[in-house]
Short mmCIF file of C-alpha atoms and ligand atoms in Angstrom, two decimals:
data_model
loop_
_atom_site.label_atom_id
_atom_site.label_comp_id
_atom_site.label_asym_id
_atom_site.label_seq_id
_atom_site.Cartn_x
_atom_site.Cartn_y
_atom_site.Cartn_z
CA MET T 1 -14.05 -5.40 26.90
CA SER T 2 -10.39 -3.56 26.74
CA ARG T 3 -6.87 -5.82 27.11
CA ASN T 4 -4.34 -4.25 28.25
CA ILE T 5 -1.20 -4.47 25.62
CA ALA T 6 2.85 -3.95 25.88
CA LEU T 7 3.12 -1.12 23.34
CA PRO T 8 6.74 1.44 24.02
CA SER T 9 5.16 4.87 25.74
CA GLY T 10 3.86 7.55 23.17
CA PHE T 11 2.05 3.77 21.06
CA PRO T 12 -1.89 4.45 21.78
CA ASP T 13 -3.51 3.20 24.51
CA PRO T 14 -6.24 0.68 23.96
CA ALA T 15 -7.62 3.15 27.25
CA GLY T 16 -6.49 6.37 25.38
CA LEU T 17 -7.71 8.46 23.39
CA SER T 18 -6.08 9.09 20.24
CA GLY T 19 -6.27 12.53 17.82
CA SER T 20 -5.23 14.65 15.14
CA TYR T 21 -2.23 16.37 15.06
CA ILE T 22 -1.48 19.52 13.84
CA ALA T 23 0.96 22.80 13.72
CA GLY T 24 2.63 19.94 15.93
CA LYS T 25 0.13 19.18 18.99
CA TRP T 26 -2.07 17.00 19.51
CA GLN T 27 -5.68 17.64 18.31
CA VAL T 28 -9.24 16.87 18.76
CA ALA T 29 -12.53 18.40 17.34
CA ALA T 30 -14.93 20.26 19.39
CA ASP T 31 -17.77 17.42 18.95
CA PRO T 32 -15.85 15.15 17.62
CA GLN T 33 -16.64 11.07 16.35
CA ILE T 34 -14.89 9.10 18.58
CA ILE T 35 -13.66 5.21 17.04
CA GLU T 36 -13.23 2.29 18.74
CA VAL T 37 -10.10 -0.06 16.78
CA HIS T 38 -10.48 -3.43 16.77
CA ASN T 39 -9.11 -6.54 16.44
CA PRO T 40 -10.12 -7.76 13.59
CA ALA T 41 -8.19 -11.74 15.12
CA ASP T 42 -11.38 -11.31 18.19
CA ALA T 43 -13.24 -8.44 17.06
CA ALA T 44 -13.91 -8.42 21.46
CA GLU T 45 -10.63 -6.93 22.20
CA ARG T 46 -9.60 -3.29 21.62
CA VAL T 47 -6.68 -1.83 20.46
CA GLY T 48 -7.72 1.73 20.69
CA ARG T 49 -9.82 4.43 20.32
CA VAL T 50 -9.38 7.31 18.15
CA ALA T 51 -11.16 11.11 17.72
CA PHE T 52 -12.40 11.04 14.12
CA ALA T 53 -11.81 15.17 12.50
CA ASP T 54 -14.48 17.22 11.36
CA VAL T 55 -13.85 19.81 7.76
CA ARG T 56 -12.31 22.37 10.17
CA LEU T 57 -8.82 20.47 11.75
CA ALA T 58 -8.51 19.04 7.68
CA GLU T 59 -8.51 22.94 6.94
CA ALA T 60 -5.76 23.97 9.68
CA ALA T 61 -3.68 21.03 8.52
CA VAL T 62 -2.98 22.56 5.39
CA GLU T 63 -2.81 25.96 6.60
CA ALA T 64 -0.34 24.53 9.61
CA ALA T 65 1.42 23.11 6.71
CA ARG T 66 1.99 26.05 4.39
CA ALA T 67 2.62 28.42 7.23
CA ALA T 68 5.83 25.64 7.89
CA TRP T 69 7.10 24.50 4.30
CA PRO T 70 8.72 28.45 3.10
CA GLN T 71 10.75 27.16 6.66
CA TRP T 72 11.04 23.67 5.68
CA ARG T 73 12.05 24.41 2.14
CA ALA T 74 14.98 26.15 3.69
CA VAL T 75 16.00 24.00 6.14
CA PRO T 76 19.42 22.72 4.46
CA LEU T 77 19.78 19.13 2.36
CA GLN T 78 21.74 17.12 4.37
CA ASP T 79 19.81 18.48 8.56
CA ARG T 80 16.84 18.23 6.80
CA LYS T 81 18.10 14.17 5.64
CA HIS T 82 19.77 13.51 8.60
CA ARG T 83 15.96 15.06 11.08
CA LEU T 84 14.48 12.68 8.64
CA ALA T 85 17.54 10.48 8.81
CA ALA T 86 17.13 10.47 13.50
CA LEU T 87 12.83 9.36 12.76
CA LEU T 88 14.01 6.41 10.97
CA ARG T 89 16.32 5.35 13.72
CA ARG T 90 13.69 5.40 15.67
CA ILE T 91 11.64 3.83 13.91
CA GLU T 92 14.00 0.11 13.86
CA ALA T 93 14.26 0.85 17.31
CA GLU T 94 11.06 0.66 17.77
CA LYS T 95 9.89 -2.25 15.60
CA GLU T 96 9.00 -5.33 17.01
CA SER T 97 5.78 -2.45 18.69
CA PHE T 98 4.44 -0.96 15.12
CA ALA T 99 4.95 -5.01 13.77
CA ARG T 100 2.76 -5.98 17.15
CA LEU T 101 0.78 -3.10 16.68
CA ILE T 102 0.43 -3.51 12.15
CA THR T 103 -1.22 -7.11 13.79
CA LEU T 104 -2.88 -6.07 16.38
CA GLU T 105 -5.06 -2.86 14.22
CA ASN T 106 -5.36 -5.04 10.62
CA GLY T 107 -5.07 -8.74 11.29
CA LYS T 108 -2.04 -9.53 9.20
CA THR T 109 0.12 -13.02 11.08
CA LEU T 110 3.37 -10.77 13.37
CA ARG T 111 5.74 -12.11 11.01
CA GLU T 112 3.75 -10.42 8.68
CA ALA T 113 4.20 -7.39 9.88
CA ALA T 114 7.65 -7.18 10.84
CA ALA T 115 8.13 -8.17 6.62
CA GLU T 116 6.51 -5.67 5.84
CA VAL T 117 8.43 -2.66 9.08
CA ASP T 118 11.17 -4.01 7.35
CA ALA T 119 10.95 -3.10 3.63
CA SER T 120 9.33 0.68 4.74
CA LEU T 121 12.22 1.27 6.65
CA ALA T 122 14.01 -0.33 3.20
CA GLU T 123 12.20 1.43 0.91
CA ALA T 124 12.18 4.97 3.09
CA ARG T 125 16.65 4.65 2.82
CA PHE T 126 16.39 4.30 -0.60
CA GLN T 127 14.25 7.37 -0.85
CA MET T 128 16.56 9.92 1.10
CA ASP T 129 19.23 8.17 0.04
CA PHE T 130 17.51 8.90 -4.14
CA VAL T 131 16.93 12.40 -2.89
CA ALA T 132 19.39 13.42 -1.60
CA GLU T 133 21.74 12.71 -3.71
CA HIS T 134 19.65 13.70 -7.15
CA LEU T 135 17.92 16.83 -5.85
CA VAL T 136 20.69 19.03 -8.09
CA LYS T 137 22.12 17.40 -9.74
CA LYS T 138 25.63 19.15 -12.16
CA GLN T 139 25.92 19.41 -16.01
CA GLY T 140 28.92 21.44 -16.26
CA GLY T 141 28.43 24.90 -15.40
CA TYR T 142 24.73 24.22 -15.11
CA GLU T 143 22.89 22.13 -12.49
CA THR T 144 19.56 20.69 -12.94
CA ARG T 145 17.37 21.47 -9.49
CA HIS T 146 14.35 19.19 -8.24
CA GLU T 147 12.75 22.01 -5.91
CA PRO T 148 10.25 21.19 -3.45
CA LEU T 149 5.95 22.06 -4.40
CA GLY T 150 4.45 22.92 -1.17
CA VAL T 151 1.97 21.33 0.93
CA VAL T 152 1.53 17.78 -0.95
CA LEU T 153 -1.67 15.12 0.42
CA LEU T 154 -1.53 11.82 1.12
CA ILE T 155 -4.09 9.41 1.29
CA THR T 156 -3.22 5.59 2.44
CA PRO T 157 -5.91 2.47 2.71
CA TRP T 158 -5.84 0.62 4.98
CA ASN T 159 -3.07 -3.11 3.79
CA PHE T 160 0.06 -1.33 4.19
CA PRO T 161 -0.81 0.78 6.88
CA LEU T 162 3.08 1.30 7.31
CA ALA T 163 4.41 0.74 3.94
CA THR T 164 2.40 2.78 1.20
CA VAL T 165 2.89 5.85 4.51
CA LEU T 166 6.33 5.96 4.34
CA ARG T 167 6.52 5.50 0.48
CA LYS T 168 5.30 8.44 0.47
CA MET T 169 5.83 10.56 3.37
CA ILE T 170 10.11 10.34 3.08
CA PRO T 171 10.56 11.49 -0.65
CA ALA T 172 8.07 14.24 0.12
CA LEU T 173 10.02 16.01 3.42
CA ALA T 174 13.39 14.56 2.13
CA ALA T 175 13.10 16.90 -1.06
CA GLY T 176 11.23 20.34 0.85
CA ASN T 177 7.73 20.19 0.86
CA THR T 178 5.98 19.72 3.95
CA VAL T 179 3.06 16.84 4.43
CA VAL T 180 -0.84 16.33 5.00
CA LEU T 181 -1.79 12.64 5.45
CA LYS T 182 -4.80 11.17 5.52
CA PRO T 183 -4.48 6.39 6.99
CA SER T 184 -7.48 4.84 6.14
CA GLU T 185 -9.58 4.89 9.40
CA LEU T 186 -9.65 1.74 9.86
CA THR T 187 -5.56 1.69 10.63
CA PRO T 188 -5.84 4.53 12.37
CA LEU T 189 -3.28 3.32 14.71
CA THR T 190 -0.35 3.13 13.07
CA ALA T 191 -0.63 6.04 11.38
CA VAL T 192 -0.35 8.48 15.14
CA ALA T 193 2.17 5.57 16.42
CA LEU T 194 4.77 7.60 14.03
CA PHE T 195 3.33 10.89 14.09
CA HIS T 196 4.50 10.49 18.22
CA LEU T 197 7.48 9.45 17.08
CA MET T 198 7.76 12.26 14.82
CA ASP T 199 6.82 13.82 17.61
CA ALA T 200 9.69 12.72 19.85
CA SER T 201 12.10 13.42 16.73
CA GLY T 202 11.83 17.12 16.74
CA LEU T 203 10.23 18.29 13.04
CA PRO T 204 9.81 21.53 13.29
CA PRO T 205 6.42 21.61 13.71
CA GLY T 206 3.54 22.02 10.12
CA VAL T 207 6.09 20.30 8.82
CA ALA T 208 4.63 16.83 8.90
CA ASN T 209 -0.49 16.91 9.73
CA LEU T 210 -2.14 13.69 10.78
CA VAL T 211 -5.58 13.81 9.78
CA LEU T 212 -7.47 11.43 11.36
CA GLY T 213 -10.83 10.69 9.35
CA GLU T 214 -13.43 9.48 6.84
CA GLY T 215 -12.48 9.42 3.08
CA PRO T 216 -16.36 11.03 1.98
CA VAL T 217 -15.08 13.14 4.98
CA VAL T 218 -12.14 14.93 5.81
CA GLY T 219 -10.72 13.05 2.82
CA LYS T 220 -12.94 14.68 0.36
CA ALA T 221 -12.21 18.39 2.39
CA LEU T 222 -8.47 17.97 1.54
CA VAL T 223 -8.54 17.26 -2.21
CA GLN T 224 -10.37 20.52 -2.77
CA HIS T 225 -8.29 22.22 -1.21
CA LEU T 226 -6.60 24.93 -3.20
CA ASP T 227 -3.52 24.87 -1.50
CA VAL T 228 -2.78 21.35 -1.73
CA ARG T 229 -0.12 21.27 -4.50
CA ALA T 230 -0.16 17.83 -5.26
CA ILE T 231 -1.83 13.76 -3.25
CA SER T 232 0.15 11.70 -3.41
CA PHE T 233 -3.40 8.59 -3.46
CA THR T 234 -3.44 4.68 -2.25
CA GLY T 235 -6.55 3.08 -2.52
CA SER T 236 -9.55 1.83 -3.78
CA THR T 237 -9.91 2.16 -7.87
CA VAL T 238 -13.73 3.51 -6.95
CA THR T 239 -12.04 5.80 -4.92
CA GLY T 240 -8.68 6.99 -7.53
CA LEU T 241 -11.00 6.80 -10.31
CA GLN T 242 -13.52 9.54 -8.55
CA LEU T 243 -10.33 11.32 -7.35
CA ALA T 244 -8.78 11.10 -10.37
CA ARG T 245 -12.15 12.61 -12.62
CA LEU T 246 -12.20 15.81 -10.50
CA LEU T 247 -7.98 16.63 -10.17
CA ASP T 248 -7.58 15.83 -13.54
CA ALA T 249 -9.50 18.95 -14.16
CA ARG T 250 -8.31 21.41 -11.01
CA GLY T 251 -5.68 20.71 -12.86
CA VAL T 252 -3.01 19.14 -9.44
CA ARG T 253 -0.51 17.00 -9.92
CA PHE T 254 -1.66 13.46 -8.99
CA GLN T 255 -0.60 9.87 -8.22
CA ALA T 256 -2.99 6.92 -7.66
CA GLU T 257 -1.44 3.66 -7.22
CA MET T 258 -4.77 1.70 -7.45
CA GLY T 259 -6.95 -2.17 -7.42
CA GLY T 260 -5.36 -4.86 -9.59
CA ALA T 261 -7.30 -8.81 -10.32
CA ASN T 262 -2.66 -9.22 -10.45
CA THR T 263 -2.47 -13.17 -12.62
CA LEU T 264 0.24 -15.71 -12.44
CA VAL T 265 0.87 -18.13 -15.36
CA VAL T 266 1.76 -21.22 -15.74
CA LEU T 267 3.35 -22.11 -18.51
CA ALA T 268 3.94 -26.43 -19.07
CA ASP T 269 7.39 -26.35 -18.69
CA ALA T 270 6.78 -24.39 -15.77
CA ASP T 271 8.38 -25.97 -12.55
CA LEU T 272 5.44 -27.12 -10.53
CA GLU T 273 6.27 -27.02 -7.51
CA ALA T 274 8.05 -23.69 -6.84
CA THR T 275 4.60 -22.29 -9.45
CA ALA T 276 2.64 -23.60 -6.95
CA ASP T 277 4.71 -22.14 -3.87
CA ALA T 278 4.78 -18.54 -5.44
CA ALA T 279 0.89 -18.65 -5.70
CA VAL T 280 0.18 -19.78 -3.04
CA SER T 281 2.87 -17.19 -0.57
CA ALA T 282 1.54 -14.51 -3.17
CA GLY T 283 -2.12 -15.31 -3.01
CA PHE T 284 -2.86 -15.80 1.02
CA ALA T 285 -0.51 -13.54 2.79
CA CYS T 286 -2.03 -10.60 4.14
CA CYS T 287 -4.74 -12.82 3.81
CA GLY T 288 -4.73 -11.94 0.03
CA GLN T 289 -5.31 -8.89 0.61
CA TRP T 290 -2.19 -7.72 -0.88
CA CYS T 291 -2.75 -5.04 -3.75
CA THR T 292 0.01 -6.97 -5.76
CA GLY T 293 -0.86 -10.39 -4.55
CA THR T 294 -2.37 -13.09 -7.23
CA GLY T 295 -6.09 -12.81 -7.51
CA ARG T 296 -5.83 -15.46 -10.13
CA VAL T 297 -3.61 -18.54 -11.98
CA ILE T 298 -3.48 -19.16 -15.61
CA VAL T 299 -2.34 -23.15 -16.25
CA GLU T 300 -1.67 -24.51 -19.48
CA GLN T 301 -4.31 -27.10 -19.80
CA GLU T 302 -1.78 -30.19 -20.44
CA LYS T 303 -1.10 -29.18 -17.20
CA TYR T 304 -4.16 -28.02 -15.31
CA ALA T 305 -4.85 -31.54 -13.62
CA GLU T 306 -1.63 -32.07 -12.04
CA PHE T 307 -1.42 -28.40 -11.06
CA LEU T 308 -5.20 -28.19 -9.15
CA PRO T 309 -3.55 -30.84 -6.20
CA LYS T 310 -0.46 -29.27 -5.51
CA LEU T 311 -2.07 -25.32 -4.15
CA LEU T 312 -4.80 -27.58 -3.10
CA THR T 313 -2.22 -29.72 -0.68
CA ARG T 314 -0.74 -26.36 -0.14
CA LEU T 315 -3.69 -24.76 1.35
CA LYS T 316 -5.57 -26.96 3.32
CA LYS T 317 -2.13 -27.61 6.15
CA MET T 318 -2.87 -23.37 6.29
CA VAL T 319 -3.30 -23.17 9.62
CA ILE T 320 -5.83 -19.87 10.46
CA GLY T 321 -5.75 -17.27 13.57
CA ASP T 322 -4.36 -14.90 16.16
CA GLY T 323 -2.29 -13.00 13.42
CA ARG T 324 0.19 -13.01 17.32
CA ASP T 325 0.39 -16.84 17.46
CA ALA T 326 3.76 -18.06 16.19
CA ARG T 327 2.23 -21.16 14.39
CA VAL T 328 -0.65 -19.30 12.34
CA ASN T 329 0.39 -18.01 9.14
CA MET T 330 -3.16 -16.62 7.58
CA GLY T 331 -4.74 -13.74 10.19
CA PRO T 332 -7.97 -11.65 9.81
CA LEU T 333 -9.88 -10.42 7.18
CA ILE T 334 -10.10 -6.80 8.06
CA SER T 335 -13.70 -6.22 9.26
CA ALA T 336 -16.69 -8.13 9.19
CA GLN T 337 -17.52 -5.77 6.27
CA GLN T 338 -15.08 -6.92 4.07
CA ARG T 339 -15.91 -10.56 5.24
CA ASN T 340 -19.38 -9.96 3.39
CA LYS T 341 -17.74 -8.76 0.13
CA ILE T 342 -15.90 -11.99 -0.41
CA GLU T 343 -18.20 -14.51 0.76
CA GLN T 344 -20.98 -12.90 -1.63
CA ALA T 345 -18.06 -12.56 -4.47
CA VAL T 346 -18.10 -16.37 -3.56
CA GLN T 347 -21.33 -17.27 -4.09
CA ARG T 348 -21.93 -15.24 -6.72
CA ALA T 349 -18.57 -17.29 -8.53
CA LEU T 350 -20.36 -20.12 -7.35
CA ALA T 351 -24.01 -19.18 -9.34
CA GLU T 352 -22.40 -18.34 -12.92
CA GLY T 353 -20.84 -22.15 -12.81
CA ALA T 354 -16.95 -21.92 -11.02
CA ARG T 355 -16.12 -25.19 -9.31
CA LEU T 356 -14.96 -24.85 -4.98
CA LEU T 357 -11.80 -27.11 -3.95
CA CYS T 358 -11.65 -25.57 -1.01
CA GLY T 359 -12.85 -23.08 1.51
CA GLY T 360 -15.85 -20.58 0.58
CA ARG T 361 -16.31 -20.70 4.20
CA ARG T 362 -16.27 -19.52 8.15
CA PRO T 363 -13.73 -21.42 10.06
CA ALA T 364 -15.92 -23.72 12.28
CA ASP T 365 -13.66 -23.78 14.78
CA PRO T 366 -15.23 -22.44 17.98
CA ALA T 367 -11.74 -20.93 18.76
CA LEU T 368 -12.17 -18.14 15.47
CA GLN T 369 -16.07 -16.67 15.58
CA LYS T 370 -15.10 -13.67 17.53
CA GLY T 371 -12.82 -12.78 14.97
CA TYR T 372 -13.46 -11.65 10.85
CA PHE T 373 -12.31 -15.42 9.31
CA TYR T 374 -12.63 -17.22 6.42
CA GLU T 375 -11.01 -20.99 5.06
CA PRO T 376 -8.26 -20.04 2.73
CA THR T 377 -10.45 -20.70 -1.00
CA LEU T 378 -9.74 -22.40 -4.35
CA LEU T 379 -12.47 -21.75 -7.75
CA ALA T 380 -11.97 -23.94 -10.33
CA ASP T 381 -12.84 -24.43 -13.22
CA VAL T 382 -13.54 -20.03 -14.44
CA THR T 383 -13.89 -18.10 -17.13
CA ALA T 384 -13.37 -14.99 -19.02
CA GLU T 385 -16.78 -14.16 -18.66
CA MET T 386 -17.38 -14.50 -15.07
CA GLU T 387 -16.68 -11.49 -12.22
CA ALA T 388 -14.22 -13.30 -10.57
CA ALA T 389 -12.23 -13.81 -13.69
CA GLN T 390 -12.97 -9.83 -13.97
CA GLU T 391 -12.59 -8.51 -10.18
CA GLU T 392 -10.36 -7.86 -7.41
CA ILE T 393 -11.26 -10.47 -4.91
CA PHE T 394 -8.64 -8.42 -2.18
CA GLY T 395 -9.12 -12.05 -0.24
CA PRO T 396 -8.24 -14.90 1.05
CA VAL T 397 -9.49 -16.81 -2.85
CA LEU T 398 -7.19 -18.07 -6.18
CA VAL T 399 -9.23 -18.00 -9.16
CA ALA T 400 -7.77 -20.49 -11.01
CA MET T 401 -8.16 -20.79 -15.09
CA PRO T 402 -7.60 -23.25 -18.11
CA ALA T 403 -5.89 -21.62 -21.39
CA ARG T 404 -5.04 -23.89 -24.81
CA ASP T 405 -1.92 -22.84 -24.99
CA PRO T 406 0.67 -19.21 -24.20
CA ASP T 407 -1.43 -16.78 -26.12
CA GLU T 408 -4.28 -17.53 -24.67
CA ALA T 409 -2.89 -17.12 -21.85
CA LEU T 410 -1.86 -13.87 -22.44
CA ALA T 411 -4.83 -12.55 -24.36
CA LEU T 412 -6.65 -13.61 -20.58
CA ALA T 413 -4.06 -12.28 -18.74
CA ASN T 414 -4.91 -8.21 -20.88
CA GLY T 415 -8.67 -10.02 -20.56
CA THR T 416 -9.86 -7.26 -18.08
CA ARG T 417 -9.51 -3.88 -16.64
CA TYR T 418 -6.75 -3.93 -14.30
CA GLY T 419 -3.16 -3.88 -14.41
CA LEU T 420 -1.15 -3.52 -11.96
CA ALA T 421 1.21 -7.51 -11.54
CA PHE T 422 1.75 -9.78 -13.26
CA SER T 423 3.77 -13.50 -13.50
CA VAL T 424 4.77 -15.95 -15.85
CA TYR T 425 6.29 -19.06 -14.78
CA THR T 426 7.87 -21.55 -17.01
CA ARG T 427 11.52 -22.82 -18.15
CA ASP T 428 11.19 -21.42 -22.04
CA ALA T 429 13.25 -17.61 -22.42
CA GLU T 430 11.57 -17.27 -26.22
CA LYS T 431 7.84 -18.07 -24.38
CA ALA T 432 8.91 -15.93 -21.05
CA GLY T 433 10.16 -12.88 -23.11
CA LYS T 434 6.05 -12.36 -25.71
CA PHE T 435 4.52 -12.58 -22.36
CA LEU T 436 6.90 -9.30 -20.84
CA ARG T 437 7.14 -7.65 -24.15
CA GLU T 438 3.51 -7.82 -24.70
CA VAL T 439 1.37 -7.91 -20.74
CA GLU T 440 -0.58 -5.18 -19.66
CA ALA T 441 0.30 -4.50 -15.99
CA GLY T 442 2.41 -2.22 -14.27
CA LEU T 443 4.64 -4.49 -12.58
CA CYS T 444 5.57 -7.65 -14.69
CA HIS T 445 7.76 -10.68 -13.95
CA VAL T 446 9.26 -14.02 -14.60
CA ASN T 447 9.66 -16.56 -11.80
CA LEU T 448 9.17 -14.61 -9.05
CA PRO T 449 5.58 -13.61 -7.27
CA THR T 450 3.72 -11.04 -8.02
CA GLY T 451 4.04 -9.59 -4.53
CA PHE T 452 7.66 -9.22 -5.32
CA ARG T 453 9.14 -5.48 -5.46
CA ASP T 454 12.67 -2.79 -5.76
CA PRO T 455 12.03 -0.01 -3.52
CA ALA T 456 14.15 1.23 -6.68
CA LEU T 457 12.02 0.43 -9.46
CA PRO T 458 8.67 2.51 -10.34
CA LEU T 459 5.09 1.58 -9.42
CA LEU T 460 2.59 2.78 -11.25
CA GLY T 461 -0.61 -0.46 -12.49
CA TRP T 462 -1.93 0.28 -15.78
CA LYS T 463 -5.29 0.82 -16.91
CA ASP T 464 -8.18 1.35 -13.69
CA SER T 465 -4.93 -0.28 -11.15
CA GLY T 466 -3.63 3.49 -11.93
CA ARG T 467 -3.64 6.82 -12.98
CA GLY T 468 -1.65 9.25 -12.86
CA TRP T 469 2.19 9.98 -12.14
CA PRO T 470 4.46 5.97 -11.07
CA GLU T 471 5.64 6.95 -7.86
CA ALA T 472 8.54 4.92 -6.22
CA GLY T 473 12.25 4.80 -7.57
CA LYS T 474 12.59 7.69 -9.15
CA TYR T 475 9.77 9.32 -9.78
CA GLY T 476 9.88 9.46 -5.04
CA LEU T 477 12.29 12.58 -5.91
CA GLU T 478 10.53 12.90 -9.98
CA PHE T 479 6.42 13.41 -7.89
CA PHE T 480 7.24 15.14 -4.87
CA THR T 481 9.12 18.29 -7.22
CA ARG T 482 10.08 20.98 -9.98
CA THR T 483 12.76 21.47 -11.75
CA LYS T 484 14.71 24.36 -12.34
CA ALA T 485 16.97 24.78 -14.87
CA VAL T 486 20.00 26.98 -13.26
CA TYR T 487 22.36 29.18 -15.58
CA GLY T 488 24.94 30.55 -14.00
CA GLU T 489 28.69 31.55 -12.33
CA PRO T 490 29.40 27.63 -10.38
CA ALA T 491 29.44 29.10 -7.98
CA THR T 492 27.13 31.14 -7.60
CA CYS T 493 25.11 28.01 -7.49
CA SER T 494 26.60 25.82 -5.59
CA LYS T 495 25.21 25.59 -2.41
CA PRO T 496 22.68 25.20 0.00
CA GLU T 497 21.32 22.18 -1.63
CA ARG T 498 24.38 21.13 -3.75
CA SER T 499 24.36 17.14 -3.12
CA GLN T 500 27.11 16.22 -5.48
P1 LIG Z 601 -10.63 2.94 -0.40
O1 LIG Z 601 -10.37 3.18 -1.52
O2 LIG Z 601 -11.64 2.53 0.26
O3 LIG Z 601 -9.44 4.08 1.01
C1 LIG Z 601 -8.29 4.01 0.29
C2 LIG Z 601 -7.78 6.13 1.12
O4 LIG Z 601 -8.82 6.37 0.15
C3 LIG Z 601 -8.95 5.83 2.71
O5 LIG Z 601 -8.05 6.83 3.23
C4 LIG Z 601 -10.16 6.96 2.69
O6 LIG Z 601 -9.96 7.98 3.79
C5 LIG Z 601 -9.81 7.40 1.13
N1 LIG Z 601 -10.83 8.09 0.56
C6 LIG Z 601 -11.85 7.05 1.07
N2 LIG Z 601 -12.97 7.30 -0.41
C7 LIG Z 601 -12.29 9.26 -0.10
C8 LIG Z 601 -12.73 9.96 -0.51
N3 LIG Z 601 -13.84 9.92 -1.44
N4 LIG Z 601 -11.43 11.38 -0.99
C9 LIG Z 601 -10.67 11.36 -0.32
N5 LIG Z 601 -10.15 10.68 0.59
C10 LIG Z 601 -10.49 9.52 0.30
O7 LIG Z 601 -9.62 1.92 -0.06
P2 LIG Z 601 -8.97 1.03 1.07
O8 LIG Z 601 -10.22 0.02 0.71
O9 LIG Z 601 -8.41 2.05 1.99
O10 LIG Z 601 -7.69 0.30 0.49
C11 LIG Z 601 -7.41 -1.09 -0.40
C12 LIG Z 601 -7.09 -0.32 -1.86
O11 LIG Z 601 -5.80 -1.07 -2.38
C13 LIG Z 601 -7.39 -2.42 -3.18
O12 LIG Z 601 -8.50 -1.97 -3.78
C14 LIG Z 601 -6.24 -2.51 -2.70
O13 LIG Z 601 -5.89 -3.11 -3.99
C15 LIG Z 601 -4.90 -0.94 -2.64
N6 LIG Z 601 -3.70 -0.76 -2.79
C16 LIG Z 601 -3.41 -0.33 -4.43
C17 LIG Z 601 -2.40 -0.91 -4.25
C18 LIG Z 601 -1.12 -1.14 -5.11
O14 LIG Z 601 -0.07 -0.12 -4.71
N7 LIG Z 601 -2.11 -0.17 -5.89
C19 LIG Z 601 -1.77 -1.01 -2.13
C20 LIG Z 601 -2.13 -1.38 -1.75
C21 LIG Z 601 -3.21 -0.87 -1.48
#
């Protein structure tokens, strides 16, 4: 069954068919695989239909980007900035439609989707201004120039279908590269909507190309294309490590933001109410499908028994349902497959001796049977050797672990293969300082939720949470350019890319 949804012109029509956007045209493969995108809150509701590209179209996208590069890199910086600013204004003007579309294809609540759109725009504007300001740096009579690389490939996941795309695409284009985007096969429509706006913004054909399709098919073909100069990937650790092995051997510039088993440490002197709020907000936002969300709560033993009921009280108040309903504060999981994975992970945790304090099942409410819902789940008494302590669950499941003292909490925090986001809640600056020095994670917080970020700071997980270059902050520019030291007469150094 398909239901009509109100989307402005250019946004995917549930009854229409969206293809890939290559060389300034919407294109469909000769014998396309047609995929229906359904609302994860109601699998009977069709949100749109897309035609997956084939390897030939993927190659055509790289060729279009290569052909467009000489012209795009020659566009004066201020002009590139002007065009990208126009695109961001169009996104801003359509932000409610974007939020609605993200809710429909991803399942997160409208509030969460609107927050994603706002954060994406803020980060995109930061990146655009940062690139414009730093592309050319005058040092005395000399200059350091950041020159674009050529064709860059952006591969993105489904959990933040707009934020992960703009974070990469805006600095890449502002710096003078041309791009090929391969979004997740589970959330292609947000990318389609974005490219409709790009088309309307009048970017020259081939500057930005969109290839829809499966990772192991078109993703693989794009990664292997010899004209791709750099690859920016966000997704799972399994895929990221596979790409890293392949690309290390070829010497292609690579950045990978991957999974995490993010930890929030609660020391005995912490404000327990504020800490419980932070654990639940970062643990269950986007139904736990948030790369920097909290997966593990490690609590100093003397407050463990007091802290768990505070989590429970909050979880029992959560309202699960369709993200379009303003009363709902947790939507569904992205797919049936993802829900099966979560169910199995919880069953294994219980078999290993974890104690189930709430959730651990699908909701019984008849109104929720058409979606991929799962109750907010709290697993207590998890120990270091259990899989639930070691692996990313990526769903609405919080794992609680007691620790004798701060030293043991630190050892537990560091005792996984991941190192993405971390937070410690304490009133003791010295203890917090020791965690900040010794914790192995790329994003570290004191008395802030693990998901907190500022666009000016870099994003790169340690250990198996990241590979290659960081992204965001100043790395938006650094990753997508190479430097050229220019020694010459100031007059000859002053045009056309001067930014100061
Ligand atoms: P995924 O690895 O399954 O897919 C990510 C992207 O890679 C998709 O576009 C997919 O089609 C593509 N892909 C898959 N196989 C490929 C191949 N062989 N060649 C080329 N491309 C390929 O990840 P996912 O399930 O979409 O995303 C969820 C994961 O992303 C979670 O682990 C989450 O923690 C992580 N994530 C990390 C961050 C971060 O900043 N660290 C942000 C968001 C999500």
